[in-house]
């Protein structure tokens, strides 16, 4: 029996794609997943039950639910390593223990909160450490020999706070692991019993560089829970914002990589194109930020009727600036040599950590969810040409995706402006729904449960945990001076990690 059959053999729930399992069936599922490639989305808790979400290859969600027994449940991490991050977060917030988990260290609660297990029915006592965060190293870290070093959480740079603990031999990293939690904002509690529009605003502030993707996925989940679907032009208006966000975020990442590699002229040209695009878009979209433009049931744009014209203007601007930028990137003295061969993310690592997005595509992975989205029919046909998984390959993929997204925006222009887009009225009845968007760093998925006209609970999946696992895995053997380059190229974000 495969993993899908294991789940579907459970007791049906009021949600057609979610099934309730008993503990023995859950254990059988964990064993089955060790030999099954069923894509894992995430794991979360609501205080009473544990929920695991999977995305079979037909892109239809499939969920499994298990009731907590004495605050415990069998861990999924022996079968899906990235699940250890979800298990650690669940314990920190709810006190629910993952039996046989592969990593039981705290993730975001480092003994400084006013209450431990703050979302449990009976929260725990306050942490004893009132000063600096108390980090707990792994057994492998304690066993490693060499000079102990650290980077972050405060570096004076633009990156979000994350501590990287290392054991080094000279300037070469021999072992590394991270300590997160510095950017924890209590998003799970903030979403609970929140008004739907307020919850949508919160989702747009989860990870600043991916605001449009988060809100598009959240809105789809709410619409799915309500049994409603927005019109085709509303979907395509959302695509313009999503693709513009991808372009601006990739250009920002490329500029950061170029600056860290010493290619300041290349960095300035990347930011020039980014600023030129935002200057064109802001008067029509309503903001330089790709935030709060997707709302449940529709879109929120200053001048919807001009979106088609905006797409044409962006295409004209891109034809003028983008090709010289590609030439400059590829020919700038020393840039390629600086990035070549650094931090290789191999296909076996991608499979183990479940990473998608441009990092996986640079390693030969076929993992762009846009290909399966109906709104992208006739628009998406990109296939990355890089497969070696180096930092240079990741930068090249980002640069290629800028061009591909600009082409999609150009193709969307003639399709827009035929109607005002509009917003459908949603009736917030009790229900559950999921929504998916391809963000700048990979898939962003939301599960939303509505109850009594409000948001009862939200689960959000993004590539952050998988990216962090890849980051830790590729650091051994790298030079300490390259940590910033490697982190930037993998899209590691503490805000996306900590919730």
CSV table of C-alpha atoms in Angstrom, one decimal:
chain,number,residue,atom,x,y,z
A,1,UNK,CA,0.0,0.0,0.0
A,2,UNK,CA,1.5,3.4,-1.0
A,3,UNK,CA,1.4,6.5,1.1
A,4,UNK,CA,-1.7,8.0,-0.6
A,5,UNK,CA,-3.6,4.8,0.0
A,6,UNK,CA,-2.5,4.8,3.6
A,7,UNK,CA,-4.0,8.2,4.1
A,8,UNK,CA,-7.2,7.6,2.1
A,9,UNK,CA,-7.9,4.5,4.1
A,10,UNK,CA,-8.5,6.7,7.1
A,11,UNK,CA,-11.8,8.1,8.3
A,12,UNK,CA,-13.1,10.9,6.0
A,13,UNK,CA,-13.6,14.3,7.5
A,14,UNK,CA,-15.8,17.2,6.6
A,15,UNK,CA,-13.0,18.4,4.3
A,16,UNK,CA,-13.0,16.1,1.3
A,17,UNK,CA,-9.2,15.8,1.0
A,18,UNK,CA,-8.3,15.3,4.7
A,19,UNK,CA,-8.5,12.0,6.5
A,20,UNK,CA,-8.3,11.1,10.2
A,21,UNK,CA,-5.9,8.3,11.1
A,22,UNK,CA,-5.4,6.4,14.4
A,23,UNK,CA,-1.9,6.1,15.8
A,24,UNK,CA,-1.1,2.7,14.3
A,25,UNK,CA,-2.2,3.9,10.8
A,26,UNK,CA,-0.1,7.1,11.3
A,27,UNK,CA,2.9,4.9,12.2
A,28,UNK,CA,2.3,2.8,9.1
A,29,UNK,CA,2.2,6.1,7.1
A,30,UNK,CA,5.6,7.1,8.5
A,31,UNK,CA,7.0,3.7,7.5
A,32,UNK,CA,5.4,4.0,4.0
A,33,UNK,CA,6.8,7.5,3.5
A,34,UNK,CA,10.4,6.1,3.9
A,35,UNK,CA,9.9,4.3,0.6
A,36,UNK,CA,7.5,6.7,-1.2
A,37,UNK,CA,8.2,9.9,-3.0
A,38,UNK,CA,4.9,11.6,-2.1
A,39,UNK,CA,5.7,15.4,-1.9
A,40,UNK,CA,5.5,16.6,1.7
A,41,UNK,CA,4.2,20.1,2.3
A,42,UNK,CA,4.2,20.6,6.1
A,43,UNK,CA,3.1,19.6,9.6
A,44,UNK,CA,1.2,21.7,12.1
A,45,UNK,CA,-0.8,21.5,15.3
A,46,UNK,CA,-4.1,23.1,16.5
A,47,UNK,CA,-3.7,22.1,20.1
A,48,UNK,CA,-5.9,19.0,19.8
A,49,UNK,CA,-4.7,17.4,16.5
A,50,UNK,CA,-1.6,17.1,14.4
A,51,UNK,CA,-2.1,17.7,10.7
A,52,UNK,CA,0.2,16.6,7.9
A,53,UNK,CA,-0.3,18.0,4.3
A,54,UNK,CA,1.0,16.4,1.1
A,55,UNK,CA,0.7,17.5,-2.5
A,56,UNK,CA,0.4,14.5,-4.9
A,57,UNK,CA,1.6,15.0,-8.4
A,58,UNK,CA,-1.9,15.9,-9.6
A,59,UNK,CA,-1.6,19.0,-7.5
A,60,UNK,CA,-4.6,18.1,-5.3
A,61,UNK,CA,-4.0,18.5,-1.6
A,62,UNK,CA,-4.1,15.5,0.6
A,63,UNK,CA,-4.1,15.8,4.4
A,64,UNK,CA,-3.8,13.4,7.3
A,65,UNK,CA,-4.9,14.2,10.9
A,66,UNK,CA,-4.0,12.5,14.1
A,67,UNK,CA,-5.4,13.2,17.6
A,68,UNK,CA,-2.7,14.0,20.2
A,69,UNK,CA,-2.5,11.4,22.9
A,70,UNK,CA,-1.1,12.7,26.2
A,71,UNK,CA,0.4,15.5,24.2
A,72,UNK,CA,2.5,13.2,22.0
A,73,UNK,CA,2.5,11.9,18.4
A,74,UNK,CA,4.8,9.7,16.2
A,75,UNK,CA,7.3,12.0,14.4
A,76,UNK,CA,7.4,12.3,10.6
A,77,UNK,CA,11.1,13.4,10.6
A,78,UNK,CA,12.5,9.8,10.2
A,79,UNK,CA,10.8,9.7,6.8
A,80,UNK,CA,10.9,13.4,5.9
A,81,UNK,CA,13.9,15.1,7.4
A,82,UNK,CA,12.6,18.7,6.9
A,83,UNK,CA,9.7,17.7,9.2
A,84,UNK,CA,12.0,18.1,12.2
A,85,UNK,CA,11.7,21.9,11.9
A,86,UNK,CA,7.9,21.7,12.0
A,87,UNK,CA,8.1,19.3,15.0
A,88,UNK,CA,10.4,21.6,16.9
A,89,UNK,CA,8.1,24.6,16.2
A,90,UNK,CA,5.1,22.6,17.3
A,91,UNK,CA,6.8,21.7,20.6
A,92,UNK,CA,7.9,25.3,21.2
A,93,UNK,CA,4.4,26.6,20.7
A,94,UNK,CA,2.1,23.8,21.9
A,95,UNK,CA,4.3,21.5,23.9
A,96,UNK,CA,3.3,18.5,21.7
A,97,UNK,CA,6.1,16.0,21.6
A,98,UNK,CA,7.2,14.3,18.4
A,99,UNK,CA,8.2,10.7,19.5
A,100,UNK,CA,11.3,9.4,17.8
A,101,UNK,CA,12.0,12.8,16.2
A,102,UNK,CA,15.4,13.3,14.7
A,103,UNK,CA,16.0,16.7,16.3
A,104,UNK,CA,14.4,17.8,19.6
A,105,UNK,CA,16.3,21.0,20.2
A,106,UNK,CA,14.2,24.3,20.6
A,107,UNK,CA,13.7,26.2,17.4
A,108,UNK,CA,12.3,29.6,18.4
A,109,UNK,CA,11.9,29.3,22.2
A,110,UNK,CA,15.4,29.9,23.7
A,111,UNK,CA,14.3,30.2,27.3
A,112,UNK,CA,13.5,34.0,27.2
A,113,UNK,CA,9.7,34.0,26.6
A,114,UNK,CA,7.2,35.1,29.2
A,115,UNK,CA,5.6,31.7,28.9
A,116,UNK,CA,6.8,28.5,27.4
A,117,UNK,CA,4.4,26.6,25.2
A,118,UNK,CA,2.3,29.8,24.8
A,119,UNK,CA,-0.4,28.2,22.5
A,120,UNK,CA,-1.0,25.2,24.8
A,121,UNK,CA,-4.3,25.0,26.7
A,122,UNK,CA,-2.2,25.6,29.8
A,123,UNK,CA,0.9,27.6,28.9
A,124,UNK,CA,4.2,26.8,30.7
A,125,UNK,CA,6.3,28.8,33.1
A,126,UNK,CA,8.5,31.7,32.0
A,127,UNK,CA,12.0,31.0,30.7
A,128,UNK,CA,14.8,31.2,33.3
A,129,UNK,CA,17.3,33.0,31.0
A,130,UNK,CA,16.5,36.8,31.0
A,131,UNK,CA,19.6,37.8,29.1
A,132,UNK,CA,21.1,36.4,25.9
A,133,UNK,CA,19.4,33.6,24.0
A,134,UNK,CA,20.5,30.2,25.2
A,135,UNK,CA,21.5,28.0,22.2
A,136,UNK,CA,21.7,24.3,22.5
A,137,UNK,CA,24.3,22.8,20.1
A,138,UNK,CA,23.8,19.4,18.4
A,139,UNK,CA,25.8,16.3,19.3
A,140,UNK,CA,27.7,16.6,16.0
A,141,UNK,CA,28.6,20.2,16.8
A,142,UNK,CA,29.9,19.3,20.3
A,143,UNK,CA,31.9,16.4,18.8
A,144,UNK,CA,33.6,18.5,16.1
A,145,UNK,CA,37.2,19.6,16.6
A,146,UNK,CA,38.6,22.9,15.6
A,147,UNK,CA,38.2,26.6,16.4
A,148,UNK,CA,34.7,27.7,17.4
A,149,UNK,CA,33.4,30.7,15.5
A,150,UNK,CA,30.1,32.4,14.9
A,151,UNK,CA,28.4,34.8,12.6
A,152,UNK,CA,25.3,36.9,13.4
A,153,UNK,CA,22.6,37.4,14.4
A,154,UNK,CA,23.6,41.1,14.2
A,155,UNK,CA,26.1,41.7,11.4
A,156,UNK,CA,25.4,45.3,10.5
A,157,UNK,CA,24.2,44.2,7.1
A,158,UNK,CA,20.7,44.0,5.5
A,159,UNK,CA,20.1,40.3,6.2
A,160,UNK,CA,17.6,39.2,8.8
A,161,UNK,CA,18.9,37.9,12.2
A,162,UNK,CA,20.3,34.4,12.2
A,163,UNK,CA,23.2,33.0,14.1
A,164,UNK,CA,25.6,30.6,12.3
A,165,UNK,CA,27.7,28.6,14.7
A,166,UNK,CA,30.8,27.0,13.1
A,167,UNK,CA,33.8,24.9,13.9
A,168,UNK,CA,36.7,25.8,11.6
A,169,UNK,CA,40.1,24.7,10.6
A,170,UNK,CA,41.9,27.9,9.7
A,171,UNK,CA,39.4,29.7,7.5
A,172,UNK,CA,37.7,26.5,6.3
A,173,UNK,CA,34.4,25.5,7.8
A,174,UNK,CA,34.3,21.9,9.1
A,175,UNK,CA,30.9,21.9,10.7
A,176,UNK,CA,28.1,24.5,10.9
A,177,UNK,CA,24.6,24.8,12.2
A,178,UNK,CA,22.2,27.7,12.8
A,179,UNK,CA,20.3,29.2,15.6
A,180,UNK,CA,17.0,30.9,14.6
A,181,UNK,CA,14.1,32.5,16.5
A,182,UNK,CA,15.3,36.0,16.7
A,183,UNK,CA,12.7,37.2,14.2
A,184,UNK,CA,9.8,35.2,15.8
A,185,UNK,CA,6.6,37.4,15.8
A,186,UNK,CA,4.0,34.9,16.9
A,187,UNK,CA,2.2,34.8,13.6
A,188,UNK,CA,0.2,31.6,14.5
A,189,UNK,CA,-1.4,33.4,17.5
A,190,UNK,CA,-1.9,36.7,15.5
A,191,UNK,CA,-3.9,34.8,12.8
A,192,UNK,CA,-6.1,33.0,15.4
A,193,UNK,CA,-9.6,34.4,15.4
A,194,UNK,CA,-8.6,37.3,13.2
A,195,UNK,CA,-10.8,39.1,10.7
A,196,UNK,CA,-10.2,37.7,7.2
A,197,UNK,CA,-9.0,41.0,5.8
A,198,UNK,CA,-6.7,41.6,8.7
A,199,UNK,CA,-5.3,38.1,8.4
A,200,UNK,CA,-4.6,38.8,4.7
A,201,UNK,CA,-2.6,41.9,5.7
A,202,UNK,CA,-0.6,39.8,8.2
A,203,UNK,CA,0.2,37.3,5.5
A,204,UNK,CA,1.6,40.0,3.3
A,205,UNK,CA,4.0,40.9,6.1
A,206,UNK,CA,5.3,37.4,6.8
A,207,UNK,CA,8.3,37.8,4.4
A,208,UNK,CA,8.8,41.2,2.8
A,209,UNK,CA,10.4,39.9,-0.4
A,210,UNK,CA,7.5,37.5,-1.1
A,211,UNK,CA,4.4,39.6,0.0
A,212,UNK,CA,2.5,39.1,-3.2
A,213,UNK,CA,3.0,35.4,-3.2
A,214,UNK,CA,1.9,35.1,0.4
A,215,UNK,CA,-1.3,37.1,-0.1
A,216,UNK,CA,-2.2,35.5,-3.4
A,217,UNK,CA,-1.9,32.0,-1.8
A,218,UNK,CA,-3.8,33.2,1.3
A,219,UNK,CA,-6.6,34.7,-0.8
A,220,UNK,CA,-6.9,31.5,-2.8
A,221,UNK,CA,-7.1,29.4,0.4
A,222,UNK,CA,-9.9,31.7,1.7
A,223,UNK,CA,-11.8,31.5,-1.6
A,224,UNK,CA,-11.3,27.7,-1.7
A,225,UNK,CA,-12.8,27.5,1.8
A,226,UNK,CA,-15.8,29.5,0.7
A,227,UNK,CA,-16.3,27.4,-2.4
A,228,UNK,CA,-15.8,30.5,-4.6
A,229,UNK,CA,-13.4,31.2,-7.5
A,230,UNK,CA,-12.4,34.6,-8.8
A,231,UNK,CA,-12.7,35.5,-12.5
A,232,UNK,CA,-10.0,34.9,-15.1
A,233,UNK,CA,-9.0,38.5,-15.4
A,234,UNK,CA,-8.6,38.9,-11.6
A,235,UNK,CA,-6.3,35.9,-11.7
A,236,UNK,CA,-4.3,37.4,-14.4
A,237,UNK,CA,-4.1,40.8,-12.6
A,238,UNK,CA,-2.7,38.9,-9.6
A,239,UNK,CA,-0.1,37.3,-12.0
A,240,UNK,CA,1.2,40.7,-13.0
A,241,UNK,CA,1.9,41.6,-9.4
A,242,UNK,CA,3.4,38.1,-8.7
A,243,UNK,CA,5.7,38.3,-11.7
A,244,UNK,CA,6.7,41.9,-11.0
A,245,UNK,CA,7.6,40.8,-7.4
A,246,UNK,CA,9.7,38.0,-8.8
A,247,UNK,CA,11.6,40.4,-11.1
A,248,UNK,CA,12.2,43.0,-8.4
A,249,UNK,CA,13.2,40.4,-5.8
A,250,UNK,CA,15.6,38.6,-8.1
A,251,UNK,CA,17.2,41.8,-9.1
A,252,UNK,CA,17.7,42.7,-5.5
A,253,UNK,CA,19.3,39.3,-4.8
A,254,UNK,CA,21.5,39.6,-7.9
A,255,UNK,CA,22.6,43.1,-6.8
A,256,UNK,CA,23.4,41.8,-3.3
A,257,UNK,CA,25.4,38.9,-4.8
A,258,UNK,CA,27.3,41.2,-7.2
A,259,UNK,CA,28.1,43.6,-4.3
A,260,UNK,CA,29.3,40.8,-2.1
A,261,UNK,CA,31.5,39.5,-5.0
A,262,UNK,CA,33.1,42.9,-5.5
A,263,UNK,CA,31.2,43.7,-8.7
A,264,UNK,CA,29.7,47.1,-7.7
A,265,UNK,CA,29.0,48.2,-11.2
A,266,UNK,CA,26.9,45.1,-11.9
A,267,UNK,CA,25.1,45.6,-8.6
A,268,UNK,CA,24.2,49.2,-9.5
A,269,UNK,CA,22.9,48.2,-12.9
A,270,UNK,CA,20.7,45.5,-11.3
A,271,UNK,CA,19.3,48.1,-8.9
A,272,UNK,CA,18.8,50.6,-11.7
A,273,UNK,CA,16.6,48.3,-13.6
A,274,UNK,CA,14.7,47.4,-10.4
A,275,UNK,CA,14.1,51.0,-9.5
A,276,UNK,CA,13.1,51.9,-13.1
A,277,UNK,CA,10.4,49.1,-13.0
A,278,UNK,CA,9.1,50.2,-9.6
A,279,UNK,CA,8.9,53.8,-10.7
A,280,UNK,CA,6.7,52.7,-13.7
A,281,UNK,CA,4.5,50.4,-11.7
A,282,UNK,CA,3.9,52.4,-8.5
A,283,UNK,CA,1.4,55.0,-10.0
A,284,UNK,CA,-0.8,52.2,-11.5
A,285,UNK,CA,-0.5,49.5,-8.8
A,286,UNK,CA,-0.7,52.0,-6.0
A,287,UNK,CA,2.6,51.3,-4.2
A,288,UNK,CA,6.2,50.5,-4.7
A,289,UNK,CA,5.6,47.5,-2.5
A,290,UNK,CA,4.1,44.4,-3.9
A,291,UNK,CA,1.9,44.3,-0.8
A,292,UNK,CA,-1.9,44.4,-0.2
A,293,UNK,CA,-2.8,44.1,-3.9
A,294,UNK,CA,-4.4,40.7,-3.6
A,295,UNK,CA,-7.5,40.7,-1.3
A,296,UNK,CA,-10.0,37.9,-0.7
A,297,UNK,CA,-12.3,37.8,-3.7
A,298,UNK,CA,-10.4,40.1,-5.9
A,299,UNK,CA,-7.6,42.7,-6.2
A,300,UNK,CA,-6.8,46.1,-4.8
A,301,UNK,CA,-5.1,48.3,-7.5
A,302,UNK,CA,-5.1,52.0,-7.9
A,303,UNK,CA,-5.8,52.0,-11.6
A,304,UNK,CA,-6.9,48.6,-12.8
A,305,UNK,CA,-7.9,49.8,-16.3
A,306,UNK,CA,-4.2,50.8,-16.9
A,307,UNK,CA,-2.7,47.5,-16.0
A,308,UNK,CA,-2.5,46.4,-19.7
A,309,UNK,CA,-0.7,49.6,-20.6
A,310,UNK,CA,1.6,49.2,-17.6
A,311,UNK,CA,2.6,45.7,-18.9
A,312,UNK,CA,3.5,47.2,-22.3
A,313,UNK,CA,5.6,50.0,-20.7
A,314,UNK,CA,7.4,47.4,-18.5
A,315,UNK,CA,8.1,45.4,-21.6
A,316,UNK,CA,9.5,48.4,-23.5
A,317,UNK,CA,11.7,49.3,-20.6
A,318,UNK,CA,13.0,45.7,-20.2
A,319,UNK,CA,13.9,45.5,-23.9
A,320,UNK,CA,16.1,48.6,-23.4
A,321,UNK,CA,17.8,47.7,-20.1
A,322,UNK,CA,17.7,43.9,-19.6
A,323,UNK,CA,19.8,42.6,-22.5
A,324,UNK,CA,22.8,44.9,-21.6
A,325,UNK,CA,22.5,43.8,-18.0
A,326,UNK,CA,22.8,40.1,-19.0
A,327,UNK,CA,25.8,41.0,-21.2
A,328,UNK,CA,27.4,42.9,-18.3
A,329,UNK,CA,26.8,40.1,-15.8
A,330,UNK,CA,28.3,37.5,-18.1
A,331,UNK,CA,31.3,39.5,-19.1
A,332,UNK,CA,32.2,41.5,-16.0
A,333,UNK,CA,35.9,40.7,-15.1
A,334,UNK,CA,36.3,38.2,-12.3
A,335,UNK,CA,32.6,37.8,-11.4
A,336,UNK,CA,32.1,34.4,-12.9
A,337,UNK,CA,35.4,33.2,-11.4
A,338,UNK,CA,34.4,34.4,-7.9
A,339,UNK,CA,31.1,32.5,-8.0
A,340,UNK,CA,32.1,29.4,-9.9
A,341,UNK,CA,32.2,26.1,-7.9
A,342,UNK,CA,30.9,27.6,-4.7
A,343,UNK,CA,28.4,25.8,-2.4
A,344,UNK,CA,27.2,23.0,-4.7
A,345,UNK,CA,23.7,21.9,-3.9
A,346,UNK,CA,23.5,18.4,-5.4
A,347,UNK,CA,20.3,16.6,-6.5
A,348,UNK,CA,20.5,14.1,-3.7
A,349,UNK,CA,20.5,17.0,-1.2
A,350,UNK,CA,17.6,18.6,-2.9
A,351,UNK,CA,15.6,15.4,-2.7
A,352,UNK,CA,16.5,14.9,1.0
A,353,UNK,CA,15.5,18.4,2.2
A,354,UNK,CA,12.6,18.8,-0.3
A,355,UNK,CA,13.8,22.1,-1.7
A,356,UNK,CA,12.1,23.7,-4.7
A,357,UNK,CA,12.3,27.1,-6.4
A,358,UNK,CA,15.2,28.5,-8.3
A,359,UNK,CA,17.8,26.8,-6.1
A,360,UNK,CA,16.4,23.4,-7.1
A,361,UNK,CA,16.1,24.5,-10.7
A,362,UNK,CA,19.8,25.4,-10.7
A,363,UNK,CA,20.5,21.8,-9.7
A,364,UNK,CA,18.4,20.3,-12.5
A,365,UNK,CA,15.2,20.0,-10.5
A,366,UNK,CA,11.8,20.2,-12.3
A,367,UNK,CA,9.8,22.0,-9.6
A,368,UNK,CA,8.1,25.2,-10.9
A,369,UNK,CA,4.5,25.0,-9.8
A,370,UNK,CA,3.5,27.6,-12.4
A,371,UNK,CA,3.4,24.9,-15.0
A,372,UNK,CA,0.4,23.3,-13.3
A,373,UNK,CA,-1.5,26.5,-12.6
A,374,UNK,CA,-4.5,27.2,-14.8
A,375,UNK,CA,-3.8,31.0,-14.7
A,376,UNK,CA,-0.4,30.4,-16.4
A,377,UNK,CA,-1.8,28.4,-19.4
A,378,UNK,CA,-0.2,29.7,-22.5
A,379,UNK,CA,2.2,31.9,-20.6
A,380,UNK,CA,4.7,29.6,-18.8
A,381,UNK,CA,7.3,27.7,-20.8
A,382,UNK,CA,10.6,28.3,-19.0
A,383,UNK,CA,13.1,25.5,-18.6
A,384,UNK,CA,16.3,26.3,-16.8
A,385,UNK,CA,19.5,25.4,-18.6
A,386,UNK,CA,21.7,25.1,-15.5
A,387,UNK,CA,22.1,21.8,-13.7
A,388,UNK,CA,25.3,21.8,-11.7
A,389,UNK,CA,23.9,23.4,-8.6
A,390,UNK,CA,26.8,25.9,-8.0
A,391,UNK,CA,26.4,29.4,-6.7
A,392,UNK,CA,27.2,30.6,-10.2
A,393,UNK,CA,24.3,28.5,-11.6
A,394,UNK,CA,21.9,29.9,-9.0
A,395,UNK,CA,22.8,33.4,-10.0
A,396,UNK,CA,22.4,32.5,-13.7
A,397,UNK,CA,18.9,31.0,-13.1
A,398,UNK,CA,17.8,34.1,-11.2
A,399,UNK,CA,19.0,36.3,-14.2
A,400,UNK,CA,17.2,34.0,-16.7
A,401,UNK,CA,14.0,34.1,-14.6
A,402,UNK,CA,14.0,37.9,-14.6
A,403,UNK,CA,13.9,37.7,-18.4
A,404,UNK,CA,11.2,35.0,-18.4
A,405,UNK,CA,9.0,37.0,-15.9
A,406,UNK,CA,9.4,40.1,-18.0
A,407,UNK,CA,8.2,38.1,-21.1
A,408,UNK,CA,5.2,36.8,-19.1
A,409,UNK,CA,4.3,40.4,-18.1
A,410,UNK,CA,4.5,41.4,-21.8
A,411,UNK,CA,2.3,38.6,-22.8
A,412,UNK,CA,-0.3,39.5,-20.1
A,413,UNK,CA,-0.7,43.1,-21.4
A,414,UNK,CA,-3.1,42.4,-24.3
A,415,UNK,CA,-5.2,40.2,-22.0
A,416,UNK,CA,-5.9,42.9,-19.5
A,417,UNK,CA,-8.2,45.9,-19.4
A,418,UNK,CA,-11.2,44.2,-20.9
A,419,UNK,CA,-13.1,44.5,-17.6
A,420,UNK,CA,-12.5,46.2,-14.3
A,421,UNK,CA,-11.3,43.1,-12.5
A,422,UNK,CA,-13.7,43.6,-9.6
A,423,UNK,CA,-14.2,41.8,-6.3
A,424,UNK,CA,-16.7,39.0,-5.6
A,425,UNK,CA,-18.5,39.0,-2.2
A,426,UNK,CA,-17.5,36.1,-0.1
A,427,UNK,CA,-19.6,34.5,2.6
A,428,UNK,CA,-17.3,33.3,5.3
A,429,UNK,CA,-18.9,30.0,6.3
A,430,UNK,CA,-17.1,27.4,8.3
A,431,UNK,CA,-14.6,25.4,6.1
A,432,UNK,CA,-11.0,24.8,5.1
A,433,UNK,CA,-9.2,25.6,2.0
A,434,UNK,CA,-5.7,25.7,0.5
A,435,UNK,CA,-4.0,28.1,-1.9
A,436,UNK,CA,-0.7,28.0,-3.8
A,437,UNK,CA,1.6,30.5,-5.4
A,438,UNK,CA,5.1,30.3,-6.9
A,439,UNK,CA,7.0,32.9,-5.0
A,440,UNK,CA,10.5,34.2,-5.8
A,441,UNK,CA,12.2,31.4,-3.8
A,442,UNK,CA,9.6,28.6,-4.5
A,443,UNK,CA,6.2,27.5,-3.6
A,444,UNK,CA,4.2,29.3,-0.9
A,445,UNK,CA,1.2,27.4,0.3
A,446,UNK,CA,-1.5,28.4,2.8
A,447,UNK,CA,-4.1,26.2,4.6
A,448,UNK,CA,-6.9,28.3,6.2
A,449,UNK,CA,-9.7,27.2,8.5
A,450,UNK,CA,-12.6,29.6,8.8
A,451,UNK,CA,-15.0,29.5,11.8
A,452,UNK,CA,-17.8,31.8,12.8
A,453,UNK,CA,-16.9,34.3,10.0
A,454,UNK,CA,-13.3,34.6,11.1
A,455,UNK,CA,-9.9,32.9,10.5
A,456,UNK,CA,-9.7,30.1,13.1
A,457,UNK,CA,-6.2,28.9,12.1
A,458,UNK,CA,-3.6,29.3,9.4
A,459,UNK,CA,-0.7,27.1,8.3
A,460,UNK,CA,1.8,28.5,5.9
A,461,UNK,CA,4.5,26.6,4.0
A,462,UNK,CA,7.4,28.2,2.2
A,463,UNK,CA,10.9,27.0,1.2
A,464,UNK,CA,12.6,28.5,4.3
A,465,UNK,CA,13.1,25.3,6.3
A,466,UNK,CA,14.4,23.4,3.3
A,467,UNK,CA,16.7,26.3,2.3
A,468,UNK,CA,18.1,26.4,5.9
A,469,UNK,CA,18.9,22.6,5.8
A,470,UNK,CA,20.6,23.1,2.4
A,471,UNK,CA,22.6,26.0,3.8
A,472,UNK,CA,23.8,24.0,6.8
A,473,UNK,CA,24.7,21.0,4.5
A,474,UNK,CA,26.8,22.9,2.0
A,475,UNK,CA,28.8,25.1,4.5
A,476,UNK,CA,31.4,22.4,5.5
A,477,UNK,CA,34.4,22.8,3.2
A,478,UNK,CA,33.6,26.4,2.3
A,479,UNK,CA,35.6,29.5,3.3
A,480,UNK,CA,34.2,31.6,6.2
A,481,UNK,CA,34.4,34.7,4.0
A,482,UNK,CA,31.8,33.2,1.6
A,483,UNK,CA,29.0,32.7,4.2
A,484,UNK,CA,27.2,35.9,3.0
A,485,UNK,CA,27.3,34.9,-0.7
A,486,UNK,CA,26.1,31.4,0.1
A,487,UNK,CA,23.2,32.6,2.3
A,488,UNK,CA,22.1,35.1,-0.3
A,489,UNK,CA,22.2,32.6,-3.1
A,490,UNK,CA,20.0,30.1,-1.2
A,491,UNK,CA,17.4,32.7,-0.1
A,492,UNK,CA,17.9,32.0,3.6
A,493,UNK,CA,15.6,34.4,5.5
A,494,UNK,CA,15.1,34.5,9.2
A,495,UNK,CA,11.7,36.3,8.9
A,496,UNK,CA,10.5,33.4,6.6
A,497,UNK,CA,11.9,30.9,9.1
A,498,UNK,CA,10.7,32.1,12.4
A,499,UNK,CA,7.0,33.0,11.9
